[in-house]
Amino acid sequence: MWQHFIWFMQSQVVRSIVTPDGIVTAHADRMLLFRPHRGREQMLRLSARVTVMLACIGPQDRVFRLLVGDSNGSVHLFSLPELNLIESHELGKSSVSALTLHEPGGRKRVIAGLQNGDVFAFGEGIPTGSLKLFSISGPIGLIRSNEEILTIHSGWSREVRHWNGDVVTPAKRWFEPPTPPKKGGTQQLILPKAVPA
């Protein structure tokens, strides 16, 4: 009975994503499992517990990639439905707590927020693999990217920042967009201004 209880505790689902083709679940015992509606289940054991997941839609409007952040501060990209590892990025020692996609000019990039308040970017056009953009004072619970503006939620507070960390004036009304910083031209993740990881 105790062995069954221990196995049950280790296999608790900590994160899940429902896709049109099946369900992805991350478990407390570090297992990652994809149960398709048709076909064979895929599973693998990760080196750290999953803290956040993000499904990515491909060219045929199907979910074909899975981004996984873990408690060791790394982000992994897997193929779906195979769960083959495509690439990994070690961002820091703190847990990854938020992920969002950003596609400026067709380039695919990922913005990651960590429990210690660090914000990283990685993906196409970033030669060093990943770049630390800036830090905030609290843990990041949610991050959203819109053009050159990042909206970050930390607990009950919300911060609106530019790629380089500059604070952006929030909108006066809920239906208005935030006011970007007064600088010449539109800016998109200018790499020389980003701090290397």
Short mmCIF file of C-alpha atoms in Angstrom, two decimals:
data_model
loop_
_atom_site.label_atom_id
_atom_site.label_comp_id
_atom_site.label_asym_id
_atom_site.label_seq_id
_atom_site.Cartn_x
_atom_site.Cartn_y
_atom_site.Cartn_z
CA MET A 1 0.00 0.00 0.00
CA TRP A 2 2.77 2.49 0.88
CA GLN A 3 4.58 1.83 -2.39
CA HIS A 4 1.39 2.55 -4.33
CA PHE A 5 0.89 5.77 -2.30
CA ILE A 6 4.45 6.95 -3.01
CA TRP A 7 4.10 6.21 -6.74
CA PHE A 8 0.80 8.12 -6.79
CA MET A 9 2.37 11.14 -5.10
CA GLN A 10 5.30 11.17 -7.52
CA SER A 11 3.05 11.03 -10.57
CA GLN A 12 0.83 14.02 -9.69
CA VAL A 13 0.22 16.33 -12.67
CA VAL A 14 1.83 19.74 -12.08
CA ARG A 15 1.25 21.31 -15.53
CA SER A 16 -0.92 20.41 -18.52
CA ILE A 17 -1.81 21.67 -21.99
CA VAL A 18 -4.79 20.54 -24.06
CA THR A 19 -4.16 20.65 -27.83
CA PRO A 20 -6.47 19.66 -30.71
CA ASP A 21 -4.36 16.49 -31.16
CA GLY A 22 -4.01 15.41 -27.53
CA ILE A 23 -2.98 16.33 -23.99
CA VAL A 24 0.51 17.11 -22.68
CA THR A 25 1.04 16.59 -18.95
CA ALA A 26 4.07 17.30 -16.78
CA HIS A 27 4.30 15.31 -13.56
CA ALA A 28 5.90 15.89 -10.17
CA ASP A 29 8.31 12.98 -10.79
CA ARG A 30 9.77 14.91 -13.80
CA MET A 31 7.90 12.84 -16.39
CA LEU A 32 6.61 14.58 -19.53
CA LEU A 33 3.79 12.71 -21.29
CA PHE A 34 1.89 13.31 -24.54
CA ARG A 35 -1.38 11.38 -24.95
CA PRO A 36 -2.61 11.80 -28.53
CA HIS A 37 -6.21 11.21 -29.56
CA ARG A 38 -4.83 8.78 -32.13
CA GLY A 39 -1.51 6.99 -32.03
CA ARG A 40 0.97 6.01 -29.39
CA GLU A 41 1.73 7.82 -26.12
CA GLN A 42 5.12 9.47 -25.88
CA MET A 43 6.93 10.02 -22.58
CA LEU A 44 10.31 11.04 -21.25
CA ARG A 45 11.87 11.95 -17.92
CA LEU A 46 13.45 15.40 -17.62
CA SER A 47 16.40 16.39 -15.44
CA ALA A 48 14.26 18.89 -13.47
CA ARG A 49 10.61 19.46 -12.62
CA VAL A 50 8.54 21.38 -15.19
CA THR A 51 7.43 24.82 -13.98
CA VAL A 52 5.82 26.26 -17.15
CA MET A 53 4.79 25.03 -20.62
CA LEU A 54 3.83 26.78 -23.86
CA ALA A 55 2.46 25.13 -27.01
CA CYS A 56 3.51 26.61 -30.38
CA ILE A 57 1.39 26.55 -33.55
CA GLY A 58 3.15 25.75 -36.82
CA PRO A 59 2.63 26.69 -40.47
CA GLN A 60 -0.35 24.32 -40.93
CA ASP A 61 -2.11 25.79 -37.86
CA ARG A 62 -1.24 22.68 -35.84
CA VAL A 63 0.55 22.52 -32.52
CA PHE A 64 3.97 21.15 -33.51
CA ARG A 65 6.36 22.44 -30.81
CA LEU A 66 6.33 22.50 -27.01
CA LEU A 67 8.35 24.94 -24.89
CA VAL A 68 9.09 23.72 -21.37
CA GLY A 69 10.65 25.77 -18.55
CA ASP A 70 12.04 23.95 -15.53
CA SER A 71 13.01 24.49 -11.91
CA ASN A 72 16.74 24.58 -12.79
CA GLY A 73 16.36 27.72 -14.93
CA SER A 74 16.44 26.03 -18.35
CA VAL A 75 14.05 26.13 -21.30
CA HIS A 76 13.69 23.15 -23.65
CA LEU A 77 12.03 22.97 -27.07
CA PHE A 78 10.41 19.64 -28.01
CA SER A 79 8.71 18.45 -31.18
CA LEU A 80 5.11 17.25 -31.02
CA PRO A 81 3.87 14.55 -31.15
CA GLU A 82 7.29 12.83 -30.92
CA LEU A 83 8.64 14.71 -27.87
CA ASN A 84 12.09 14.86 -29.48
CA LEU A 85 14.41 17.46 -27.93
CA ILE A 86 15.25 20.17 -30.49
CA GLU A 87 17.23 22.61 -28.34
CA SER A 88 17.83 23.74 -24.75
CA HIS A 89 18.90 27.03 -23.18
CA GLU A 90 20.23 27.41 -19.63
CA LEU A 91 19.13 30.88 -18.53
CA GLY A 92 20.06 30.95 -14.85
CA LYS A 93 19.75 29.18 -11.53
CA SER A 94 16.23 30.38 -10.74
CA SER A 95 13.05 28.60 -11.90
CA VAL A 96 11.52 29.63 -15.22
CA SER A 97 8.09 31.00 -14.34
CA ALA A 98 6.76 32.60 -17.56
CA LEU A 99 7.15 32.13 -21.32
CA THR A 100 5.84 34.02 -24.34
CA LEU A 101 6.53 34.02 -28.08
CA HIS A 102 7.61 37.07 -30.06
CA GLU A 103 7.92 37.16 -33.85
CA PRO A 104 9.28 40.53 -35.02
CA GLY A 105 9.66 40.61 -38.80
CA GLY A 106 9.08 36.85 -39.06
CA ARG A 107 11.92 35.97 -36.67
CA LYS A 108 10.84 33.56 -33.96
CA ARG A 109 11.99 34.47 -30.46
CA VAL A 110 11.02 33.45 -26.95
CA ILE A 111 10.84 35.74 -23.94
CA ALA A 112 11.31 33.97 -20.59
CA GLY A 113 10.72 35.32 -17.10
CA LEU A 114 12.39 33.76 -14.06
CA GLN A 115 11.37 33.48 -10.43
CA ASN A 116 14.16 35.87 -9.41
CA GLY A 117 12.86 38.62 -11.76
CA ASP A 118 15.30 38.16 -14.67
CA VAL A 119 13.96 38.50 -18.23
CA PHE A 120 15.72 36.68 -21.07
CA ALA A 121 15.27 36.45 -24.85
CA PHE A 122 16.47 33.67 -27.14
CA GLY A 123 15.78 32.44 -30.65
CA GLU A 124 16.47 33.51 -34.22
CA GLY A 125 18.88 36.40 -34.69
CA ILE A 126 20.40 36.18 -31.20
CA PRO A 127 23.97 35.03 -31.82
CA THR A 128 24.93 34.16 -28.24
CA GLY A 129 21.98 31.77 -27.83
CA SER A 130 20.27 33.80 -25.11
CA LEU A 131 20.45 37.36 -23.80
CA LYS A 132 19.46 38.79 -20.44
CA LEU A 133 17.37 41.87 -21.19
CA PHE A 134 16.79 43.26 -17.67
CA SER A 135 15.56 42.37 -14.18
CA ILE A 136 12.63 43.45 -12.04
CA SER A 137 12.42 43.34 -8.25
CA GLY A 138 9.97 40.45 -7.86
CA PRO A 139 9.16 37.00 -9.25
CA ILE A 140 7.62 36.97 -12.74
CA GLY A 141 4.23 35.26 -12.95
CA LEU A 142 3.18 36.28 -16.47
CA ILE A 143 4.86 37.99 -19.40
CA ARG A 144 3.33 39.24 -22.65
CA SER A 145 5.00 40.74 -25.71
CA ASN A 146 3.39 43.30 -28.01
CA GLU A 147 5.64 44.94 -30.60
CA GLU A 148 8.58 46.35 -28.58
CA ILE A 149 6.59 46.44 -25.31
CA LEU A 150 6.75 43.76 -22.60
CA THR A 151 3.97 43.58 -20.00
CA ILE A 152 5.13 41.76 -16.88
CA HIS A 153 2.98 40.64 -13.96
CA SER A 154 4.66 40.05 -10.61
CA GLY A 155 2.25 39.15 -7.84
CA TRP A 156 -0.38 41.91 -7.72
CA SER A 157 1.78 44.43 -9.58
CA ARG A 158 2.16 44.99 -13.31
CA GLU A 159 5.14 46.55 -15.06
CA VAL A 160 5.29 47.71 -18.67
CA ARG A 161 8.82 47.79 -20.06
CA HIS A 162 10.65 48.36 -23.31
CA TRP A 163 13.09 45.70 -24.58
CA ASN A 164 16.01 47.54 -22.97
CA GLY A 165 14.30 47.68 -19.55
CA ASP A 166 13.04 51.28 -19.76
CA VAL A 167 9.72 51.78 -17.96
CA VAL A 168 6.85 52.56 -20.34
CA THR A 169 4.01 54.86 -19.30
CA PRO A 170 0.89 52.67 -18.87
CA ALA A 171 -2.36 53.56 -20.59
CA LYS A 172 -4.72 55.91 -18.77
CA ARG A 173 -7.73 53.81 -19.80
CA TRP A 174 -7.97 50.05 -20.09
CA PHE A 175 -8.78 50.07 -23.83
CA GLU A 176 -5.83 52.28 -24.82
CA PRO A 177 -2.40 50.81 -25.59
CA PRO A 178 0.56 51.83 -23.39
CA THR A 179 2.58 54.82 -24.52
CA PRO A 180 5.96 53.73 -25.90
CA PRO A 181 9.12 55.59 -24.84
CA LYS A 182 9.82 58.79 -26.77
CA LYS A 183 12.68 57.68 -28.96
CA GLY A 184 13.29 57.97 -32.66
CA GLY A 185 11.73 55.20 -34.74
CA THR A 186 10.44 51.79 -33.79
CA GLN A 187 12.85 49.61 -31.82
CA GLN A 188 12.95 45.83 -31.89
CA LEU A 189 15.19 43.98 -29.42
CA ILE A 190 18.33 45.94 -30.21
CA LEU A 191 21.03 43.42 -29.38
CA PRO A 192 23.88 45.80 -28.46
CA LYS A 193 21.69 47.24 -25.68
CA ALA A 194 20.87 43.84 -24.23
CA VAL A 195 23.07 42.51 -21.44
CA PRO A 196 24.81 39.21 -22.35
CA ALA A 197 23.68 36.26 -20.22
#
